PDB file of C-alpha atoms in Angstrom:
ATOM      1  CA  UNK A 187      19.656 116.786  33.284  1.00  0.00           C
ATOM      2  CA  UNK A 188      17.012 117.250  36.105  1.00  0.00           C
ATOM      3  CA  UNK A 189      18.786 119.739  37.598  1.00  0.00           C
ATOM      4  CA  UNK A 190      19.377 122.129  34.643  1.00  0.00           C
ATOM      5  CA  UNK A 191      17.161 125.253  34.727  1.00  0.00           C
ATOM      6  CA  UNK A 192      15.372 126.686  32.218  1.00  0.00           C
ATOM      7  CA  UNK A 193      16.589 130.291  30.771  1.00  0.00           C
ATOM      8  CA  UNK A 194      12.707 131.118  29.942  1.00  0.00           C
ATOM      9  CA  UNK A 195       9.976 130.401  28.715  1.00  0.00           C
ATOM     10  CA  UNK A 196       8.802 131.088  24.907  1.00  0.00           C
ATOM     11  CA  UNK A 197       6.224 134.362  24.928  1.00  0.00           C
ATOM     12  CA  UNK A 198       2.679 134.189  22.422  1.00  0.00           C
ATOM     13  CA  UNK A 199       2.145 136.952  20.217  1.00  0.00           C
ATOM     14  CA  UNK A 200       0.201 138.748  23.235  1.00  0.00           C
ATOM     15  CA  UNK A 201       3.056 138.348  25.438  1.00  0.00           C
ATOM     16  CA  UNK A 202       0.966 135.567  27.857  1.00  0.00           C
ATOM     17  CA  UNK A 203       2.827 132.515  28.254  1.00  0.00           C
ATOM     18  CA  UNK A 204       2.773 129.639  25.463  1.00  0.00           C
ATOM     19  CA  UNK A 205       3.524 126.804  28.032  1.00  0.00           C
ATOM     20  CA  UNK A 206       1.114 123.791  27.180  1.00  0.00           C
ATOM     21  CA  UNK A 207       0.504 121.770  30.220  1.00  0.00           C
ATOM     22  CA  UNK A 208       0.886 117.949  29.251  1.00  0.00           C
ATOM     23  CA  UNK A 209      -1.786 117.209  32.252  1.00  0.00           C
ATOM     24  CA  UNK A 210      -4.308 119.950  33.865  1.00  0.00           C
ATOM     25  CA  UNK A 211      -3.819 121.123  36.803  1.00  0.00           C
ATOM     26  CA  UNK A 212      -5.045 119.825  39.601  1.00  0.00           C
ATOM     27  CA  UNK A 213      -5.792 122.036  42.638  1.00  0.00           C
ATOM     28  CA  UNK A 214      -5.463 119.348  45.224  1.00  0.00           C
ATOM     29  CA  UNK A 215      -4.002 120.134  48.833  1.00  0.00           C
ATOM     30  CA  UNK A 216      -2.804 116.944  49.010  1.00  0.00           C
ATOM     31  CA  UNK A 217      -1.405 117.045  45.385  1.00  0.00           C
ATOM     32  CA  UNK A 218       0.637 120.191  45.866  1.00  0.00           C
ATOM     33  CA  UNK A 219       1.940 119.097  48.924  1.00  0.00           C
ATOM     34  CA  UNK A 220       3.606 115.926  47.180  1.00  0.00           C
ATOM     35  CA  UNK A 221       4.762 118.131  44.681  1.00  0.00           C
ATOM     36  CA  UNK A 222       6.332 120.322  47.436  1.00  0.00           C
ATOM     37  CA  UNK A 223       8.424 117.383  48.781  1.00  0.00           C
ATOM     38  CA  UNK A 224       9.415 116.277  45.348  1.00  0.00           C
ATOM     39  CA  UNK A 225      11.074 119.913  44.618  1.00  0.00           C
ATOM     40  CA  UNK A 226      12.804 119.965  47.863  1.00  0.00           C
ATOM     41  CA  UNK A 227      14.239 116.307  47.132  1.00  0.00           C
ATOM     42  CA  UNK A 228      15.639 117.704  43.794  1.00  0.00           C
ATOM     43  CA  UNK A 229      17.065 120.523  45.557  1.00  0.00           C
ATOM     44  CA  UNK A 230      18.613 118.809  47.794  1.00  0.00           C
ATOM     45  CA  UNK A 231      20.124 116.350  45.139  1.00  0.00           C
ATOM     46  CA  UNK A 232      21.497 118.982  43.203  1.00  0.00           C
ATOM     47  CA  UNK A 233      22.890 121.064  45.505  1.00  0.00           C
ATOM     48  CA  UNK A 234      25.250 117.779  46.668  1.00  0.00           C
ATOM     49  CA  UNK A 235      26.696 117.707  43.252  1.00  0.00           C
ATOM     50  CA  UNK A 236      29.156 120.665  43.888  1.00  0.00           C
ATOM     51  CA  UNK A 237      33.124 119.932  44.170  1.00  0.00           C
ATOM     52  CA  UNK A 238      34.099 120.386  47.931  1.00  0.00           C
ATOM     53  CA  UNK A 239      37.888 120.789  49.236  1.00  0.00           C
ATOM     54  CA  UNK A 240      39.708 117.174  50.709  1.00  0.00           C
ATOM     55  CA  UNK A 241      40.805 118.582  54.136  1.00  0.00           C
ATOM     56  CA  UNK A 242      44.115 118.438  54.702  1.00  0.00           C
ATOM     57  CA  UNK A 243      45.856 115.681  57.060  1.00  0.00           C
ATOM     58  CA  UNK A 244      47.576 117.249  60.243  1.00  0.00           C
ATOM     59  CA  UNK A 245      50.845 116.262  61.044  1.00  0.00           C
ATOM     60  CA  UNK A 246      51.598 115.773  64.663  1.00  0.00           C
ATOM     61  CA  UNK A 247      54.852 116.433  66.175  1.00  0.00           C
ATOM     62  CA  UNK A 248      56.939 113.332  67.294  1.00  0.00           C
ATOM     63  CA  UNK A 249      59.704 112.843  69.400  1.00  0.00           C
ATOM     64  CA  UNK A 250      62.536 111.120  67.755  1.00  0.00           C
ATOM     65  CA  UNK A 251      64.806 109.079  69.695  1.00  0.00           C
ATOM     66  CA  UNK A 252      68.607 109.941  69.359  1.00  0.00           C
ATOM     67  CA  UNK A 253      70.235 111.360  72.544  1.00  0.00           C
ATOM     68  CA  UNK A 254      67.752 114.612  74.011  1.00  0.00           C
ATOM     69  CA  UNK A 255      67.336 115.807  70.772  1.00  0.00           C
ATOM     70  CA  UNK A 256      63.680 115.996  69.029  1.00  0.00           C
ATOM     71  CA  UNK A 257      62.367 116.903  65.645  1.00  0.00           C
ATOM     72  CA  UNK A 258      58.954 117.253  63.755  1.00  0.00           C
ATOM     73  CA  UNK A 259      57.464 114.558  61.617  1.00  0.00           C
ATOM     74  CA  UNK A 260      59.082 116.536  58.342  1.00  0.00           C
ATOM     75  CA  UNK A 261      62.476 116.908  59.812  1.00  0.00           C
ATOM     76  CA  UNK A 262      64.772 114.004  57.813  1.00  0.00           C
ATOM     77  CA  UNK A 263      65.782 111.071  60.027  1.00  0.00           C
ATOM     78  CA  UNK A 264      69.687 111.836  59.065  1.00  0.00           C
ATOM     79  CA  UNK A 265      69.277 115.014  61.118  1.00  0.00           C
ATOM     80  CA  UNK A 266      68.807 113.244  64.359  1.00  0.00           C
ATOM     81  CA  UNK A 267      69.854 109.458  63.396  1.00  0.00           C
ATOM     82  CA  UNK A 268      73.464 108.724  63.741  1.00  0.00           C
ATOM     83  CA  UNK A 269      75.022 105.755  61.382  1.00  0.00           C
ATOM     84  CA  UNK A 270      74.894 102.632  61.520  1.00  0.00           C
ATOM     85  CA  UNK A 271      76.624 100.458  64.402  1.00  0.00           C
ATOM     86  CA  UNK A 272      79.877  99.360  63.361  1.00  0.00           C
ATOM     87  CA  UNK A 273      80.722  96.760  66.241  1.00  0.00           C
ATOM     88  CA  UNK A 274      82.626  93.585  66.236  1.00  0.00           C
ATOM     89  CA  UNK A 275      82.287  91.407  69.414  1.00  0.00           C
ATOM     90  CA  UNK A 276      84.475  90.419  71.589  1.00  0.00           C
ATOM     91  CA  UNK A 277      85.038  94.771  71.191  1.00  0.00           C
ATOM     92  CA  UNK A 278      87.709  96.514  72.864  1.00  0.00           C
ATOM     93  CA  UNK A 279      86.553  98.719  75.773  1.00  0.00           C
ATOM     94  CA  UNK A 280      87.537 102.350  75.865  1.00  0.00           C
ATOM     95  CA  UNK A 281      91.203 103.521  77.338  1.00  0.00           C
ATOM     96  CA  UNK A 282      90.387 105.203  80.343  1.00  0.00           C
ATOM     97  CA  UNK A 283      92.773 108.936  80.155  1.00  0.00           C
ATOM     98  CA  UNK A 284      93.033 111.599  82.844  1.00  0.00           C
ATOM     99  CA  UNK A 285      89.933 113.628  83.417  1.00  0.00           C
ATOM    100  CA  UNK A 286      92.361 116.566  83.421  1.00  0.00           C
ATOM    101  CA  UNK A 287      91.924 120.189  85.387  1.00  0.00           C
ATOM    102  CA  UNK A 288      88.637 122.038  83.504  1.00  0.00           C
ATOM    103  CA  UNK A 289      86.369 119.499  84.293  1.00  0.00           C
ATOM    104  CA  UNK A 290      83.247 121.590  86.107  1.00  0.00           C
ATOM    105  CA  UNK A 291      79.996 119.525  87.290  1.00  0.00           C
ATOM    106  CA  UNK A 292      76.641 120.731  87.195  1.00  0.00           C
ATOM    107  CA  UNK A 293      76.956 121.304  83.257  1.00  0.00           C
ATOM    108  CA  UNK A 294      73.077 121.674  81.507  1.00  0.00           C
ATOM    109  CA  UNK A 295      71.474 118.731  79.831  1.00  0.00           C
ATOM    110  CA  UNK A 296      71.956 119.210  76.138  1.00  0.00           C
ATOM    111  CA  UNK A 297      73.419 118.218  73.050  1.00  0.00           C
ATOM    112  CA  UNK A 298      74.486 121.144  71.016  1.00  0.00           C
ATOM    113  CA  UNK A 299      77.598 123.004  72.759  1.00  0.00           C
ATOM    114  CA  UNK A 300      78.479 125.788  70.724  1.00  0.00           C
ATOM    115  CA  UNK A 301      76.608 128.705  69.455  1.00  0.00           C
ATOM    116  CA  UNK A 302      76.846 130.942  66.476  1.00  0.00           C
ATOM    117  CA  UNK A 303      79.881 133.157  68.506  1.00  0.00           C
ATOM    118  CA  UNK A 304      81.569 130.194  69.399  1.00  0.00           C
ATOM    119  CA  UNK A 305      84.978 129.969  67.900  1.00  0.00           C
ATOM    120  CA  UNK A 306      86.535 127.373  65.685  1.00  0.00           C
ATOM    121  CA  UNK A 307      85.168 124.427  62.881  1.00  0.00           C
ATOM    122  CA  UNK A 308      81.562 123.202  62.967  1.00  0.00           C
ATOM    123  CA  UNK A 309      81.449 119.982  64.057  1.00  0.00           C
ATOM    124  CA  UNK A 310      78.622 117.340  64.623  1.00  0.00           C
ATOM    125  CA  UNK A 311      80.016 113.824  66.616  1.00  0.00           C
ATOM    126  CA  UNK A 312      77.570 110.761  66.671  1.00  0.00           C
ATOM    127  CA  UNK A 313      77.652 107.677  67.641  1.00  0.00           C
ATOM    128  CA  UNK A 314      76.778 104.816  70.069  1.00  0.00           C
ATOM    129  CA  UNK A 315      77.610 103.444  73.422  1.00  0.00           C
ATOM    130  CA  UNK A 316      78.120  99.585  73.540  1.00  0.00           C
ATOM    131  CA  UNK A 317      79.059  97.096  75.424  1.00  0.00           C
ATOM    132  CA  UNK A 318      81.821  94.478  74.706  1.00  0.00           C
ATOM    133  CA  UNK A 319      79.629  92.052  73.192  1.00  0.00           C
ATOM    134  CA  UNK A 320      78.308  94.984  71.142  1.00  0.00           C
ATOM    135  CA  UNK A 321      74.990  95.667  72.835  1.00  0.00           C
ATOM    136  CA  UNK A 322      73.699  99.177  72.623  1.00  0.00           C
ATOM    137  CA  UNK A 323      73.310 100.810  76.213  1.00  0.00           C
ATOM    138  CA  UNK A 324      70.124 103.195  76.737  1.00  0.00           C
ATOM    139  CA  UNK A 325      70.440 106.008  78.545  1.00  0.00           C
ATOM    140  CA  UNK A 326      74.150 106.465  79.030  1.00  0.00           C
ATOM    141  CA  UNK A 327      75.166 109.587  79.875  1.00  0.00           C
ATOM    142  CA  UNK A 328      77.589 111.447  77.878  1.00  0.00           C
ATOM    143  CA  UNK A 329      79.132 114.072  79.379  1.00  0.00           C
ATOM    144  CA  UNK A 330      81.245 116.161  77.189  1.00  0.00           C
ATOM    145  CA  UNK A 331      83.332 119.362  77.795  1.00  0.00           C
ATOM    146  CA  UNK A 332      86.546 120.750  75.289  1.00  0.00           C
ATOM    147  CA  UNK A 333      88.207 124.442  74.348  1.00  0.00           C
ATOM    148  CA  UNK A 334      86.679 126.272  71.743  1.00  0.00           C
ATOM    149  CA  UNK A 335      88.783 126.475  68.149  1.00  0.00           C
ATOM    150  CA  UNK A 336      91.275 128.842  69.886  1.00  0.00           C
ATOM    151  CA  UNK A 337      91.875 126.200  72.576  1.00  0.00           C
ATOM    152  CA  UNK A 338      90.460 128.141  75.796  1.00  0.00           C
ATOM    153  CA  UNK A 339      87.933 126.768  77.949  1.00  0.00           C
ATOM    154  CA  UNK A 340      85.192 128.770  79.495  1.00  0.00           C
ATOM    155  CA  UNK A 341      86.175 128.043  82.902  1.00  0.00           C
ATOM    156  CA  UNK A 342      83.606 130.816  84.511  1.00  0.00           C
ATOM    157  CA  UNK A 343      80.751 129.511  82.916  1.00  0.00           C
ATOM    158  CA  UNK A 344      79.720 126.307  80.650  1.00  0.00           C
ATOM    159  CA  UNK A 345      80.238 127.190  76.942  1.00  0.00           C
ATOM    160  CA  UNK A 346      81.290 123.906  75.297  1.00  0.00           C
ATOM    161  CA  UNK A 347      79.935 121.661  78.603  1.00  0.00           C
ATOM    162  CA  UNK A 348      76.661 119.873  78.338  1.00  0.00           C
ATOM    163  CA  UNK A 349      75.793 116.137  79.044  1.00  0.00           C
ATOM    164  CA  UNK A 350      73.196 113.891  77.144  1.00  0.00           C
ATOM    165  CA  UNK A 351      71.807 110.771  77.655  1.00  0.00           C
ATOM    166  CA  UNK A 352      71.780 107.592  74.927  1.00  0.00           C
ATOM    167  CA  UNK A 353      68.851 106.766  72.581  1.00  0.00           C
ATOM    168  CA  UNK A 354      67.055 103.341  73.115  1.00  0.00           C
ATOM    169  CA  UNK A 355      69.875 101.720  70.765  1.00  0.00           C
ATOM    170  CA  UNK A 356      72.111 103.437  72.166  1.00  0.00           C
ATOM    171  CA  UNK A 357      73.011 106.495  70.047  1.00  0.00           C
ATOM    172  CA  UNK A 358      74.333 109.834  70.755  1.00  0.00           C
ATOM    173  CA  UNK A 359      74.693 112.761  68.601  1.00  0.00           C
ATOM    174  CA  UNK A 360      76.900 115.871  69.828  1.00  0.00           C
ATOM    175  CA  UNK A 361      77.275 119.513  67.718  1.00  0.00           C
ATOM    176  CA  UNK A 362      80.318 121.405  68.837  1.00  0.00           C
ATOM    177  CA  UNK A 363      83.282 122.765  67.051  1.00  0.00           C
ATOM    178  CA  UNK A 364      86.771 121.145  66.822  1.00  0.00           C
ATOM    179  CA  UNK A 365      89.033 122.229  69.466  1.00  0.00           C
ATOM    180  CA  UNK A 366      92.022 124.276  68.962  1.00  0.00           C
ATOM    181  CA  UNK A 367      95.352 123.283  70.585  1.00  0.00           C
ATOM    182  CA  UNK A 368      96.904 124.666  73.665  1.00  0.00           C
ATOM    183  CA  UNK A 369     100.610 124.320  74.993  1.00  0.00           C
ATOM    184  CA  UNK A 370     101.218 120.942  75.420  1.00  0.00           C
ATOM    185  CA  UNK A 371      98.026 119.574  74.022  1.00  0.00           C
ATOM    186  CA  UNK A 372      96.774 118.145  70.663  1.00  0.00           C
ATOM    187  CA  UNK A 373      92.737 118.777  69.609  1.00  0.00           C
ATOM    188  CA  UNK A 374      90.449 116.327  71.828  1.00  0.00           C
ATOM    189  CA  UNK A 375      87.492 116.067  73.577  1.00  0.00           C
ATOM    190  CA  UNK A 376      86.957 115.027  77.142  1.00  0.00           C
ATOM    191  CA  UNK A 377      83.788 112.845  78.410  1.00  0.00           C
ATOM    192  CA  UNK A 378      83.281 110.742  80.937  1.00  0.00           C
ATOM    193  CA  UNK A 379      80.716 107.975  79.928  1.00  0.00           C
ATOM    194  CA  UNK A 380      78.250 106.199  82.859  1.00  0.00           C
ATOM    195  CA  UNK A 381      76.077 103.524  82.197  1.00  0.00           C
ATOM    196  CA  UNK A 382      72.865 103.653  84.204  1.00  0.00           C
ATOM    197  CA  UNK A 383      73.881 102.174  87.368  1.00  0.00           C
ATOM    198  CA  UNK A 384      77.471 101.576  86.337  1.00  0.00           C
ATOM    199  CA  UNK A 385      80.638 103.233  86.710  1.00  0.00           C
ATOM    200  CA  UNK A 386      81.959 106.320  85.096  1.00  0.00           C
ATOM    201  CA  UNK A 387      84.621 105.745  82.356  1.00  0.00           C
ATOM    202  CA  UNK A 388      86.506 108.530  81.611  1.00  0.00           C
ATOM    203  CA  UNK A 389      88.401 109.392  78.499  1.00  0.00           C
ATOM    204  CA  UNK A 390      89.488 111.866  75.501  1.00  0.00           C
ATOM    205  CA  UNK A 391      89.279 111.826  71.962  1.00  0.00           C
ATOM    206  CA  UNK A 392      91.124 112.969  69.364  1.00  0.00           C
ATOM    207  CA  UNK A 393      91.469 113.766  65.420  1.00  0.00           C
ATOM    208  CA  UNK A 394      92.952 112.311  62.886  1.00  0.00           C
ATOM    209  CA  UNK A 395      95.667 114.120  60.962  1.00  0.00           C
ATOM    210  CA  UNK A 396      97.120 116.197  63.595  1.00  0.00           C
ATOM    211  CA  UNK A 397     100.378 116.691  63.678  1.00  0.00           C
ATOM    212  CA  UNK A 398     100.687 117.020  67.236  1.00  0.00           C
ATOM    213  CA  UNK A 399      99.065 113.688  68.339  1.00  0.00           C
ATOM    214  CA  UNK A 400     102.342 111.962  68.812  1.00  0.00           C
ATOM    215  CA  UNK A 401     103.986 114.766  71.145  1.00  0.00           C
ATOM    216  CA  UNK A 402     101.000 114.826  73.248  1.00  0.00           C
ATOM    217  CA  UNK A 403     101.834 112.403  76.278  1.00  0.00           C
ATOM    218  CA  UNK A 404      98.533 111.322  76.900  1.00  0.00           C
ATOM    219  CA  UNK A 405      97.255 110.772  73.274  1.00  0.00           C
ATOM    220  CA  UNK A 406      95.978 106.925  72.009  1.00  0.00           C
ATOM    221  CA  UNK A 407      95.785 106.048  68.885  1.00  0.00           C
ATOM    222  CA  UNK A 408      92.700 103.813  70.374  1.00  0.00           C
ATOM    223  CA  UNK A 409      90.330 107.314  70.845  1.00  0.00           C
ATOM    224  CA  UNK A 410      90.613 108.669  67.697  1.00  0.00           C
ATOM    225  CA  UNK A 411      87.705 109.712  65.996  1.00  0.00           C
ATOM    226  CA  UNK A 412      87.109 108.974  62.006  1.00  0.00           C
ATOM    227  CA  UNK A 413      86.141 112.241  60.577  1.00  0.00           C
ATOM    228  CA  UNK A 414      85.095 113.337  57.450  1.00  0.00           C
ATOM    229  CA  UNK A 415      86.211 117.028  56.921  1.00  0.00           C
ATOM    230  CA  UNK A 416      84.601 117.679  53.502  1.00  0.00           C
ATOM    231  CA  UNK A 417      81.235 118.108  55.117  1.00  0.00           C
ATOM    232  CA  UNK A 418      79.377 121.299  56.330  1.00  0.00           C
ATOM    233  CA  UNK A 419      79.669 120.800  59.033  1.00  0.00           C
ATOM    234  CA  UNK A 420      82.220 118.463  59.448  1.00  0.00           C
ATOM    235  CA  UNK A 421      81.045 114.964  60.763  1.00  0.00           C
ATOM    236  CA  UNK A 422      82.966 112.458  63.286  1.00  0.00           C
ATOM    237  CA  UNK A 423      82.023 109.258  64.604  1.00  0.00           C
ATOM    238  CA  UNK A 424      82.966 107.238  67.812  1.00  0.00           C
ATOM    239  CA  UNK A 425      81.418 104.259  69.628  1.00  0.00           C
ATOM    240  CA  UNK A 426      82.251 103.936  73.036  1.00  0.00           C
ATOM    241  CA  UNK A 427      82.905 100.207  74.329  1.00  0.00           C
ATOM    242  CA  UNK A 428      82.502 100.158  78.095  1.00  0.00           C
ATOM    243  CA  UNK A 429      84.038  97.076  80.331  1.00  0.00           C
ATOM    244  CA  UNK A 430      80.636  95.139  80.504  1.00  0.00           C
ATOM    245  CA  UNK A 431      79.691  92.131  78.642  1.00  0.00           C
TER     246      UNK A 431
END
């Protein structure tokens, strides 16, 4: 190849140089200086053939859309996404229950309620917010409050009290830990549920399985979550119908 260079050149028995020049050599300004060019240009040629490293692409931080929760462009869409809407119009809308006597407004905008001290099962609830005829709702506001796995509320503060809003189709996705019961109480969650501009619905739900749903006066059958205990952390799901068409 052109650009291969030449380890030396082959020495006469006096040690002067054997190369034969095919042409003479011409001592010409001009000449040299065309030879000059034609030396860079071969330079230049061969130092392009060298391997250079791709650069690497950048990945850019997206929001995704599933309550106020947001991820990177690596986190998996089943961390923020919930499942699939399960909705069958006409639906029935929520059963409005008793708001009770912990409820505390001016709870923080969020959607993870309980921290690594908080007390009782890990649990992550998603969902949607629909209407009758089964139409997601965008920005909804969920706000949620419950007892920890030992069934006290923080009533001083707002440990397990936080309100999010709906996705753009309508999705919510809540982590928390199951409540514990109290005296006269079975494990449940409170929220009230307001459409933007609409009226607040408010409600409680409760868990499958638990043996004292039926004592509990205010209890329906109608809020009860489905939950699937065997995962870490355990998952529920609940779509809330509100009284619109």
């Amino acid at each position: 190849m052109l650009c291969r260079a030449t380890s030396g050149r082959r020495r006469g028995p006096t040690g002067a140089s054997s190369h034969t020049h095919l042409n003479p050599p011409v001592d010409d300004p001009a000449v040299r200086i065309i030879g000059l060019s034609l030396l860079l240009i071969l330079a230049t040629a061969c130092a392009g053939t060298g391997t250079s490293t791709p650069t690497q692409p950048t990945v850019t931080a997206r929001a995704v859309a599933s309550g106020s929760a947001s991820a990177t462009a690596s986190t998996p869409a089943s961390a923020t996404s919930a499942a699939p809407l399960l909705c069958a119009a006409p639906a029935q809308a929520l059963v409005e229950l008793t708001e009770g006597p912990y409820y505390k407004a001016g709870a923080p905008q969020r959607s993870t309620l309980a921290t690594s001290s908080t007390a009782g099962t890990a649990l992550v609830l998603s969902g949607y917010v629909v209407t009758r005829s089964c139409q997601p709702i965008a920005n909804a506001k969920l706000d949620f409050w419950q007892a920890d796995g030992n069934g006290s509320y923080d009533n001083s503060g707002y440990n397990l009290r936080g309100w999010q809003l709906t996705s753009a189709n309508g999705a919510y996705r809540l982590e928390t830990v199951i409540p514990g019961l109290y005296p006269g109480r079975t494990e449940h969650i409170h929220v009230k549920v307001t459409p933007p501009n609409g009226q607040t619905y408010t409600s409680q739900l409760f868990f499958p399985g638990v043996s004292q749903n039926e004592a509990d006066s205010i209890y329906s059958s109608s809020m009860l979550v489905t939950l699937d205990s065997t995962k870490t952390p355990a998952a529920a799901t609940f779509t809330f119908v509100v009284n619109l068409p």
